[in-house]
PDB file of C-alpha atoms in Angstrom:
ATOM      1  CA  MET A   1       0.000   0.000   0.000  1.00 41.00           C
ATOM      2  CA  ALA A   2       1.398   3.415  -0.973  1.00 57.00           C
ATOM      3  CA  THR A   3       2.363   5.810   1.787  1.00 64.00           C
ATOM      4  CA  SER A   4       0.246   8.967   1.860  1.00 70.00           C
ATOM      5  CA  ALA A   5       1.689  12.413   2.455  1.00 70.00           C
ATOM      6  CA  GLN A   6      -0.239  12.596   5.724  1.00 69.00           C
ATOM      7  CA  ASP A   7       1.652   9.527   7.035  1.00 77.00           C
ATOM      8  CA  LEU A   8       5.116  11.014   6.472  1.00 89.00           C
ATOM      9  CA  ALA A   9       7.126  13.179   8.858  1.00 94.00           C
ATOM     10  CA  PRO A  10       7.187  16.690   7.390  1.00 95.00           C
ATOM     11  CA  VAL A  11      10.418  18.187   6.134  1.00 96.00           C
ATOM     12  CA  LEU A  12       8.786  21.608   6.561  1.00 97.00           C
ATOM     13  CA  ASP A  13       5.578  22.592   8.331  1.00 98.00           C
ATOM     14  CA  LYS A  14       5.041  26.295   8.946  1.00 97.00           C
ATOM     15  CA  ASP A  15       3.101  29.381   7.837  1.00 97.00           C
ATOM     16  CA  GLY A  16       0.434  27.344   6.081  1.00 98.00           C
ATOM     17  CA  VAL A  17       2.806  25.121   4.093  1.00 98.00           C
ATOM     18  CA  ARG A  18       3.777  21.494   4.725  1.00 98.00           C
ATOM     19  CA  LEU A  19       6.395  19.584   2.715  1.00 98.00           C
ATOM     20  CA  THR A  20       6.690  15.815   2.875  1.00 98.00           C
ATOM     21  CA  VAL A  21       9.042  13.626   0.866  1.00 98.00           C
ATOM     22  CA  ASP A  22       8.640   9.966  -0.049  1.00 97.00           C
ATOM     23  CA  ASP A  23      11.762   9.068  -2.029  1.00 96.00           C
ATOM     24  CA  ALA A  24      11.205  10.500  -5.541  1.00 98.00           C
ATOM     25  CA  LEU A  25       7.809  12.061  -4.723  1.00 98.00           C
ATOM     26  CA  ALA A  26       7.361  15.252  -2.716  1.00 98.00           C
ATOM     27  CA  THR A  27       4.037  16.704  -1.633  1.00 98.00           C
ATOM     28  CA  VAL A  28       3.536  20.381  -0.813  1.00 98.00           C
ATOM     29  CA  THR A  29       0.276  21.010   1.030  1.00 98.00           C
ATOM     30  CA  LEU A  30      -1.395  24.337   1.809  1.00 98.00           C
ATOM     31  CA  THR A  31      -2.601  23.820   5.371  1.00 98.00           C
ATOM     32  CA  ASN A  32      -4.920  26.672   6.321  1.00 97.00           C
ATOM     33  CA  PRO A  33      -8.369  25.483   5.216  1.00 97.00           C
ATOM     34  CA  ALA A  34     -10.106  27.759   7.756  1.00 97.00           C
ATOM     35  CA  LYS A  35      -8.998  30.726   5.592  1.00 96.00           C
ATOM     36  CA  ARG A  36      -9.410  28.774   2.335  1.00 97.00           C
ATOM     37  CA  ASN A  37      -5.607  28.681   2.079  1.00 98.00           C
ATOM     38  CA  ALA A  38      -5.364  32.431   1.590  1.00 96.00           C
ATOM     39  CA  GLN A  39      -1.875  33.561   0.650  1.00 97.00           C
ATOM     40  CA  SER A  40       0.466  35.950   2.435  1.00 95.00           C
ATOM     41  CA  PRO A  41       4.158  36.885   2.258  1.00 95.00           C
ATOM     42  CA  ALA A  42       4.862  34.382   5.054  1.00 96.00           C
ATOM     43  CA  LEU A  43       3.254  31.603   3.024  1.00 97.00           C
ATOM     44  CA  TRP A  44       5.282  32.628  -0.031  1.00 98.00           C
ATOM     45  CA  ARG A  45       8.502  32.508   1.989  1.00 97.00           C
ATOM     46  CA  ALA A  46       7.552  29.026   3.172  1.00 98.00           C
ATOM     47  CA  LEU A  47       6.927  27.928  -0.428  1.00 98.00           C
ATOM     48  CA  ILE A  48      10.349  29.263  -1.423  1.00 98.00           C
ATOM     49  CA  GLU A  49      11.902  27.334   1.469  1.00 98.00           C
ATOM     50  CA  ALA A  50      10.052  24.175   0.415  1.00 98.00           C
ATOM     51  CA  GLY A  51      11.614  24.428  -3.032  1.00 98.00           C
ATOM     52  CA  ARG A  52      15.077  24.848  -1.533  1.00 98.00           C
ATOM     53  CA  LEU A  53      14.610  21.876   0.802  1.00 98.00           C
ATOM     54  CA  LEU A  54      13.734  19.380  -1.931  1.00 97.00           C
ATOM     55  CA  PRO A  55      16.244  16.515  -1.837  1.00 97.00           C
ATOM     56  CA  GLY A  56      18.005  15.619  -5.049  1.00 96.00           C
ATOM     57  CA  SER A  57      16.083  12.338  -5.143  1.00 97.00           C
ATOM     58  CA  VAL A  58      12.782  14.133  -5.818  1.00 98.00           C
ATOM     59  CA  ARG A  59      11.491  13.866  -9.378  1.00 98.00           C
ATOM     60  CA  VAL A  60       7.787  14.775  -8.987  1.00 98.00           C
ATOM     61  CA  VAL A  61       6.180  17.363  -6.718  1.00 98.00           C
ATOM     62  CA  VAL A  62       2.428  17.335  -6.041  1.00 98.00           C
ATOM     63  CA  LEU A  63       0.898  20.600  -4.811  1.00 98.00           C
ATOM     64  CA  ARG A  64      -2.422  20.355  -2.994  1.00 98.00           C
ATOM     65  CA  GLY A  65      -4.592  22.328  -0.607  1.00 98.00           C
ATOM     66  CA  GLU A  66      -6.444  21.104   2.467  1.00 98.00           C
ATOM     67  CA  GLY A  67     -10.158  21.734   2.759  1.00 98.00           C
ATOM     68  CA  LYS A  68     -12.776  22.710   0.223  1.00 97.00           C
ATOM     69  CA  SER A  69     -10.654  25.278  -1.630  1.00 98.00           C
ATOM     70  CA  PHE A  70      -7.208  24.984  -3.160  1.00 98.00           C
ATOM     71  CA  SER A  71      -6.516  28.682  -2.477  1.00 98.00           C
ATOM     72  CA  ALA A  72      -8.942  31.585  -2.481  1.00 96.00           C
ATOM     73  CA  GLY A  73      -6.181  34.069  -3.300  1.00 95.00           C
ATOM     74  CA  LEU A  74      -4.513  36.822  -1.334  1.00 92.00           C
ATOM     75  CA  ASP A  75      -5.200  37.296   2.346  1.00 91.00           C
ATOM     76  CA  ARG A  76      -7.470  40.339   2.272  1.00 86.00           C
ATOM     77  CA  GLN A  77      -5.700  41.776   5.320  1.00 85.00           C
ATOM     78  CA  MET A  78      -2.959  42.841   2.906  1.00 85.00           C
ATOM     79  CA  PHE A  79      -5.407  45.373   1.461  1.00 82.00           C
ATOM     80  CA  THR A  80      -6.277  46.964   4.805  1.00 83.00           C
ATOM     81  CA  PRO A  81      -4.423  49.851   6.509  1.00 83.00           C
ATOM     82  CA  GLU A  82      -3.617  47.523   9.426  1.00 83.00           C
ATOM     83  CA  GLY A  83      -2.280  44.825   7.107  1.00 82.00           C
ATOM     84  CA  ILE A  84      -0.749  41.593   8.378  1.00 88.00           C
ATOM     85  CA  PRO A  85       1.451  42.200  11.447  1.00 87.00           C
ATOM     86  CA  GLY A  86       5.101  42.323  10.460  1.00 84.00           C
ATOM     87  CA  GLU A  87       4.369  42.468   6.717  1.00 87.00           C
ATOM     88  CA  PRO A  88       4.126  45.430   4.317  1.00 78.00           C
ATOM     89  CA  ASN A  89       0.564  46.093   3.211  1.00 79.00           C
ATOM     90  CA  PHE A  90      -0.303  47.265  -0.273  1.00 81.00           C
ATOM     91  CA  ILE A  91      -0.970  50.822   0.868  1.00 82.00           C
ATOM     92  CA  ASP A  92       2.542  51.107   2.331  1.00 85.00           C
ATOM     93  CA  LEU A  93       4.031  49.409  -0.724  1.00 86.00           C
ATOM     94  CA  ALA A  94       2.337  51.892  -3.049  1.00 87.00           C
ATOM     95  CA  ARG A  95       4.161  54.739  -1.294  1.00 87.00           C
ATOM     96  CA  ARG A  96       7.567  53.245  -2.119  1.00 90.00           C
ATOM     97  CA  ASP A  97       9.584  54.056  -5.235  1.00 92.00           C
ATOM     98  CA  ASP A  98       9.477  51.840  -8.310  1.00 92.00           C
ATOM     99  CA  ALA A  99      12.715  50.028  -7.440  1.00 95.00           C
ATOM    100  CA  VAL A 100      11.385  48.942  -4.045  1.00 93.00           C
ATOM    101  CA  ILE A 101       8.035  47.859  -5.514  1.00 93.00           C
ATOM    102  CA  ASP A 102       9.844  45.881  -8.205  1.00 94.00           C
ATOM    103  CA  ALA A 103      12.149  44.168  -5.709  1.00 95.00           C
ATOM    104  CA  THR A 104       9.274  43.326  -3.355  1.00 93.00           C
ATOM    105  CA  ILE A 105       7.122  41.762  -6.066  1.00 95.00           C
ATOM    106  CA  ALA A 106      10.161  39.898  -7.457  1.00 96.00           C
ATOM    107  CA  GLU A 107      10.663  38.379  -4.000  1.00 96.00           C
ATOM    108  CA  TYR A 108       7.010  37.292  -3.864  1.00 96.00           C
ATOM    109  CA  GLN A 109       7.304  35.782  -7.360  1.00 98.00           C
ATOM    110  CA  GLU A 110      10.081  33.438  -6.227  1.00 98.00           C
ATOM    111  CA  ALA A 111       7.408  31.311  -4.541  1.00 98.00           C
ATOM    112  CA  PHE A 112       5.928  30.657  -7.987  1.00 98.00           C
ATOM    113  CA  THR A 113       9.022  30.053 -10.101  1.00 97.00           C
ATOM    114  CA  TRP A 114      10.736  26.895  -8.877  1.00 98.00           C
ATOM    115  CA  TRP A 115       7.856  24.597  -9.824  1.00 98.00           C
ATOM    116  CA  ARG A 116       9.037  24.572 -13.475  1.00 95.00           C
ATOM    117  CA  ARG A 117      12.615  23.539 -12.782  1.00 95.00           C
ATOM    118  CA  ASN A 118      13.829  21.066 -15.402  1.00 93.00           C
ATOM    119  CA  ASP A 119      14.812  18.456 -12.811  1.00 96.00           C
ATOM    120  CA  ILE A 120      11.254  18.012 -11.476  1.00 98.00           C
ATOM    121  CA  VAL A 121       7.729  17.711 -12.824  1.00 98.00           C
ATOM    122  CA  SER A 122       5.123  19.524 -10.731  1.00 98.00           C
ATOM    123  CA  VAL A 123       1.448  18.578 -10.529  1.00 98.00           C
ATOM    124  CA  ALA A 124      -1.213  20.820  -8.964  1.00 98.00           C
ATOM    125  CA  ALA A 125      -4.245  19.003  -7.550  1.00 98.00           C
ATOM    126  CA  VAL A 126      -6.899  21.707  -7.496  1.00 98.00           C
ATOM    127  CA  GLN A 127     -10.343  21.652  -5.902  1.00 98.00           C
ATOM    128  CA  GLY A 128     -12.909  24.336  -5.185  1.00 98.00           C
ATOM    129  CA  HIS A 129     -11.794  27.932  -5.500  1.00 98.00           C
ATOM    130  CA  ALA A 130      -8.434  28.792  -7.079  1.00 98.00           C
ATOM    131  CA  ILE A 131      -8.714  32.547  -7.323  1.00 98.00           C
ATOM    132  CA  GLY A 132      -6.135  35.206  -8.143  1.00 97.00           C
ATOM    133  CA  ALA A 133      -2.918  34.134  -6.438  1.00 97.00           C
ATOM    134  CA  GLY A 134      -4.461  30.669  -6.078  1.00 98.00           C
ATOM    135  CA  PHE A 135      -5.026  30.469  -9.824  1.00 98.00           C
ATOM    136  CA  GLN A 136      -1.482  31.672 -10.444  1.00 98.00           C
ATOM    137  CA  LEU A 137      -0.032  29.093  -8.043  1.00 98.00           C
ATOM    138  CA  ALA A 138      -1.833  26.325  -9.932  1.00 98.00           C
ATOM    139  CA  LEU A 139      -0.543  27.812 -13.200  1.00 98.00           C
ATOM    140  CA  ALA A 140       3.003  27.766 -11.803  1.00 98.00           C
ATOM    141  CA  CYS A 141       2.977  23.959 -11.974  1.00 98.00           C
ATOM    142  CA  ASP A 142       3.683  21.927 -15.085  1.00 98.00           C
ATOM    143  CA  LEU A 143       0.433  19.966 -14.942  1.00 98.00           C
ATOM    144  CA  ARG A 144      -2.980  20.369 -13.327  1.00 98.00           C
ATOM    145  CA  VAL A 145      -5.494  17.760 -12.198  1.00 98.00           C
ATOM    146  CA  VAL A 146      -8.775  19.333 -11.090  1.00 98.00           C
ATOM    147  CA  ALA A 147     -11.841  18.288  -9.145  1.00 98.00           C
ATOM    148  CA  ASP A 148     -15.210  18.615 -10.808  1.00 98.00           C
ATOM    149  CA  ASP A 149     -16.038  21.495  -8.449  1.00 98.00           C
ATOM    150  CA  VAL A 150     -13.011  23.619  -9.396  1.00 98.00           C
ATOM    151  CA  GLN A 151     -13.533  27.327  -9.965  1.00 98.00           C
ATOM    152  CA  PHE A 152     -10.557  29.192 -11.458  1.00 98.00           C
ATOM    153  CA  ALA A 153     -10.696  32.992 -11.612  1.00 98.00           C
ATOM    154  CA  MET A 154      -8.223  35.819 -12.110  1.00 97.00           C
ATOM    155  CA  ARG A 155      -9.746  38.626 -10.033  1.00 94.00           C
ATOM    156  CA  GLU A 156      -6.842  41.083  -9.914  1.00 94.00           C
ATOM    157  CA  THR A 157      -8.267  43.323 -12.640  1.00 92.00           C
ATOM    158  CA  SER A 158     -11.525  43.759 -10.708  1.00 90.00           C
ATOM    159  CA  LEU A 159      -9.412  45.086  -7.811  1.00 88.00           C
ATOM    160  CA  GLY A 160      -7.678  47.593 -10.086  1.00 91.00           C
ATOM    161  CA  LEU A 161      -4.510  45.475 -10.212  1.00 92.00           C
ATOM    162  CA  VAL A 162      -2.851  43.103 -12.681  1.00 95.00           C
ATOM    163  CA  PRO A 163      -1.846  39.451 -12.220  1.00 96.00           C
ATOM    164  CA  ASP A 164       1.796  39.709 -11.117  1.00 96.00           C
ATOM    165  CA  LEU A 165       2.662  36.342  -9.587  1.00 97.00           C
ATOM    166  CA  THR A 166       3.958  34.759 -12.819  1.00 97.00           C
ATOM    167  CA  GLY A 167       0.554  33.527 -14.015  1.00 97.00           C
ATOM    168  CA  THR A 168       0.199  35.499 -17.244  1.00 98.00           C
ATOM    169  CA  HIS A 169       2.903  33.663 -19.211  1.00 97.00           C
ATOM    170  CA  PRO A 170       1.622  30.112 -18.618  1.00 97.00           C
ATOM    171  CA  LEU A 171      -1.998  31.230 -19.015  1.00 98.00           C
ATOM    172  CA  VAL A 172      -1.375  32.647 -22.496  1.00 97.00           C
ATOM    173  CA  GLY A 173       0.669  29.579 -23.394  1.00 96.00           C
ATOM    174  CA  LEU A 174      -2.139  27.252 -22.352  1.00 97.00           C
ATOM    175  CA  VAL A 175      -5.258  28.988 -23.681  1.00 97.00           C
ATOM    176  CA  GLY A 176      -3.986  31.639 -26.115  1.00 96.00           C
ATOM    177  CA  TYR A 177      -3.977  35.437 -25.930  1.00 97.00           C
ATOM    178  CA  ALA A 178      -7.660  36.112 -26.659  1.00 98.00           C
ATOM    179  CA  ARG A 179      -9.052  33.706 -24.088  1.00 98.00           C
ATOM    180  CA  ALA A 180      -6.430  34.710 -21.507  1.00 98.00           C
ATOM    181  CA  LEU A 181      -7.379  38.368 -21.932  1.00 98.00           C
ATOM    182  CA  GLU A 182     -11.075  37.574 -21.594  1.00 98.00           C
ATOM    183  CA  ILE A 183     -10.510  35.443 -18.458  1.00 98.00           C
ATOM    184  CA  CYS A 184      -8.350  38.123 -16.798  1.00 97.00           C
ATOM    185  CA  ALA A 185     -10.329  41.201 -17.847  1.00 97.00           C
ATOM    186  CA  THR A 186     -13.721  39.801 -16.848  1.00 97.00           C
ATOM    187  CA  GLY A 187     -12.574  37.906 -13.749  1.00 97.00           C
ATOM    188  CA  ARG A 188     -15.131  35.209 -14.528  1.00 97.00           C
ATOM    189  CA  PHE A 189     -15.005  31.646 -13.243  1.00 98.00           C
ATOM    190  CA  VAL A 190     -13.589  28.814 -15.341  1.00 98.00           C
ATOM    191  CA  ASP A 191     -15.083  25.458 -14.378  1.00 98.00           C
ATOM    192  CA  ALA A 192     -13.704  21.945 -14.681  1.00 98.00           C
ATOM    193  CA  ARG A 193     -15.186  21.194 -18.097  1.00 98.00           C
ATOM    194  CA  GLU A 194     -13.805  24.380 -19.662  1.00 98.00           C
ATOM    195  CA  SER A 195     -10.477  23.874 -17.875  1.00 98.00           C
ATOM    196  CA  VAL A 196      -9.942  20.550 -19.618  1.00 98.00           C
ATOM    197  CA  ALA A 197     -11.358  21.697 -22.965  1.00 98.00           C
ATOM    198  CA  SER A 198      -9.163  24.811 -23.042  1.00 97.00           C
ATOM    199  CA  GLY A 199      -5.963  23.088 -21.917  1.00 97.00           C
ATOM    200  CA  LEU A 200      -5.821  24.633 -18.448  1.00 98.00           C
ATOM    201  CA  ALA A 201      -6.203  21.192 -16.874  1.00 98.00           C
ATOM    202  CA  ASN A 202      -4.989  17.781 -17.971  1.00 98.00           C
ATOM    203  CA  LEU A 203      -7.763  15.865 -16.238  1.00 97.00           C
ATOM    204  CA  ALA A 204     -10.946  16.440 -14.238  1.00 98.00           C
ATOM    205  CA  VAL A 205     -12.220  13.925 -11.684  1.00 98.00           C
ATOM    206  CA  PRO A 206     -14.830  13.799  -8.897  1.00 98.00           C
ATOM    207  CA  ALA A 207     -13.599  15.716  -5.854  1.00 98.00           C
ATOM    208  CA  ALA A 208     -13.329  12.553  -3.758  1.00 98.00           C
ATOM    209  CA  GLU A 209     -10.910  11.087  -6.316  1.00 98.00           C
ATOM    210  CA  LEU A 210      -8.622  14.107  -6.685  1.00 98.00           C
ATOM    211  CA  ASP A 211      -5.757  12.998  -4.443  1.00 98.00           C
ATOM    212  CA  ALA A 212      -5.784   9.507  -5.938  1.00 98.00           C
ATOM    213  CA  ALA A 213      -5.747  10.918  -9.475  1.00 98.00           C
ATOM    214  CA  ALA A 214      -2.760  13.131  -8.619  1.00 98.00           C
ATOM    215  CA  ARG A 215      -0.927  10.149  -7.117  1.00 97.00           C
ATOM    216  CA  ASP A 216      -1.680   8.035 -10.196  1.00 98.00           C
ATOM    217  CA  LEU A 217      -0.327  10.754 -12.475  1.00 98.00           C
ATOM    218  CA  ALA A 218       2.772  11.089 -10.287  1.00 98.00           C
ATOM    219  CA  ALA A 219       3.338   7.330 -10.477  1.00 98.00           C
ATOM    220  CA  ALA A 220       3.049   7.419 -14.264  1.00 97.00           C
ATOM    221  CA  LEU A 221       5.570  10.261 -14.447  1.00 97.00           C
ATOM    222  CA  LEU A 222       7.963   8.349 -12.201  1.00 98.00           C
ATOM    223  CA  ALA A 223       7.765   5.236 -14.379  1.00 97.00           C
ATOM    224  CA  ALA A 224       9.940   6.764 -17.124  1.00 94.00           C
ATOM    225  CA  PRO A 225      13.730   7.111 -16.695  1.00 95.00           C
ATOM    226  CA  ARG A 226      14.587  10.386 -14.964  1.00 95.00           C
ATOM    227  CA  ASP A 227      17.117  11.697 -17.495  1.00 95.00           C
ATOM    228  CA  ALA A 228      14.741  11.113 -20.400  1.00 96.00           C
ATOM    229  CA  VAL A 229      11.992  13.084 -18.639  1.00 96.00           C
ATOM    230  CA  VAL A 230      14.396  15.922 -17.773  1.00 96.00           C
ATOM    231  CA  GLU A 231      15.619  16.175 -21.381  1.00 96.00           C
ATOM    232  CA  THR A 232      12.078  15.991 -22.762  1.00 97.00           C
ATOM    233  CA  LYS A 233      10.817  18.698 -20.415  1.00 97.00           C
ATOM    234  CA  ALA A 234      13.670  21.019 -21.413  1.00 96.00           C
ATOM    235  CA  LEU A 235      13.039  20.261 -25.081  1.00 96.00           C
ATOM    236  CA  LEU A 236       9.332  21.087 -24.847  1.00 96.00           C
ATOM    237  CA  LYS A 237       9.832  24.205 -22.725  1.00 94.00           C
ATOM    238  CA  GLY A 238      12.260  25.627 -25.268  1.00 95.00           C
ATOM    239  CA  ALA A 239      10.082  24.839 -28.282  1.00 95.00           C
ATOM    240  CA  VAL A 240       8.038  28.040 -28.038  1.00 91.00           C
ATOM    241  CA  ASP A 241      11.144  30.195 -28.507  1.00 94.00           C
ATOM    242  CA  ARG A 242      12.675  28.152 -31.346  1.00 97.00           C
ATOM    243  CA  THR A 243      11.941  27.960 -35.025  1.00 97.00           C
ATOM    244  CA  TYR A 244      10.921  24.621 -36.497  1.00 97.00           C
ATOM    245  CA  ASP A 245      14.448  23.965 -37.747  1.00 98.00           C
ATOM    246  CA  GLU A 246      15.981  25.054 -34.432  1.00 97.00           C
ATOM    247  CA  GLN A 247      13.688  22.636 -32.619  1.00 97.00           C
ATOM    248  CA  ARG A 248      14.713  19.828 -34.977  1.00 97.00           C
ATOM    249  CA  ALA A 249      18.343  20.547 -34.137  1.00 98.00           C
ATOM    250  CA  ALA A 250      17.553  20.626 -30.414  1.00 96.00           C
ATOM    251  CA  GLU A 251      15.867  17.225 -30.738  1.00 96.00           C
ATOM    252  CA  ARG A 252      18.943  15.784 -32.440  1.00 96.00           C
ATOM    253  CA  ALA A 253      21.294  17.163 -29.793  1.00 96.00           C
ATOM    254  CA  ALA A 254      19.127  15.886 -26.948  1.00 96.00           C
ATOM    255  CA  GLN A 255      18.863  12.463 -28.525  1.00 95.00           C
ATOM    256  CA  ALA A 256      22.613  12.284 -29.024  1.00 95.00           C
ATOM    257  CA  ARG A 257      23.081  12.896 -25.296  1.00 93.00           C
ATOM    258  CA  ARG A 258      20.563  10.203 -24.421  1.00 93.00           C
ATOM    259  CA  LEU A 259      22.142   7.665 -26.776  1.00 94.00           C
ATOM    260  CA  ARG A 260      25.597   8.286 -25.314  1.00 93.00           C
ATOM    261  CA  ASP A 261      24.264   7.942 -21.775  1.00 91.00           C
ATOM    262  CA  LEU A 262      22.461   4.714 -22.611  1.00 92.00           C
ATOM    263  CA  ALA A 263      25.620   3.361 -24.210  1.00 91.00           C
ATOM    264  CA  GLY A 264      27.686   4.366 -21.194  1.00 87.00           C
ATOM    265  CA  LEU A 265      29.602   6.963 -23.218  1.00 78.00           C
ATOM    266  CA  GLY A 266      28.305  10.091 -21.494  1.00 69.00           C
ATOM    267  CA  GLU A 267      30.693  12.733 -20.215  1.00 62.00           C
TER     268      GLU A 267
END
């Protein structure tokens, strides 16, 4: 019987984030269901730390949220004059110069960037609300499995803001410019059926089967040799920036490396 993430001793468990590791599989869980896994700078720092603590043995990372919602977005205290104790609120941040604003947002974004490292494949298991920062965190992963009750929405525009936690690039890549603009500008909900049809999600399942579906996908990803998956991920990620002929050349170079490794002739 497979070991569940709940049965493992956590490598990290703080500020609404828990990391567990079972050999080649790591699970990152958002652990504040009472606040629908609302996000804060402390949570982002914990996510950054989780990425840094991944052992070299890890090949697949599953991201999940406890409770009925994956993540309902930013903690609304960040919008109030009082803010979150010990953290800059948006009103204070707005009074800073552009360099400070840029550096602060860049720091927040680090929580969303490591999920696409070439040496891992990340899978978001998403149920209920995934709004704003929650939507962008799901988009930060390579793959998404969703429950049939999922509700994605990018609500930043309705607040007079823009999505700034790395979600715009993957969103356009997945659904195209026109649909991405419509989703962001209207702030409407995207349900499970549309998520799969549009390419936002790889698979939709009943909510009770979400964790099992994510584990099954992780097992399938782990079945292939690690180096082949790493090379293939890098090859596919680079395809968007290459011409057809450049991609052909990249395929040949990658295959040459794999053949040498398989023959025991690698560097």
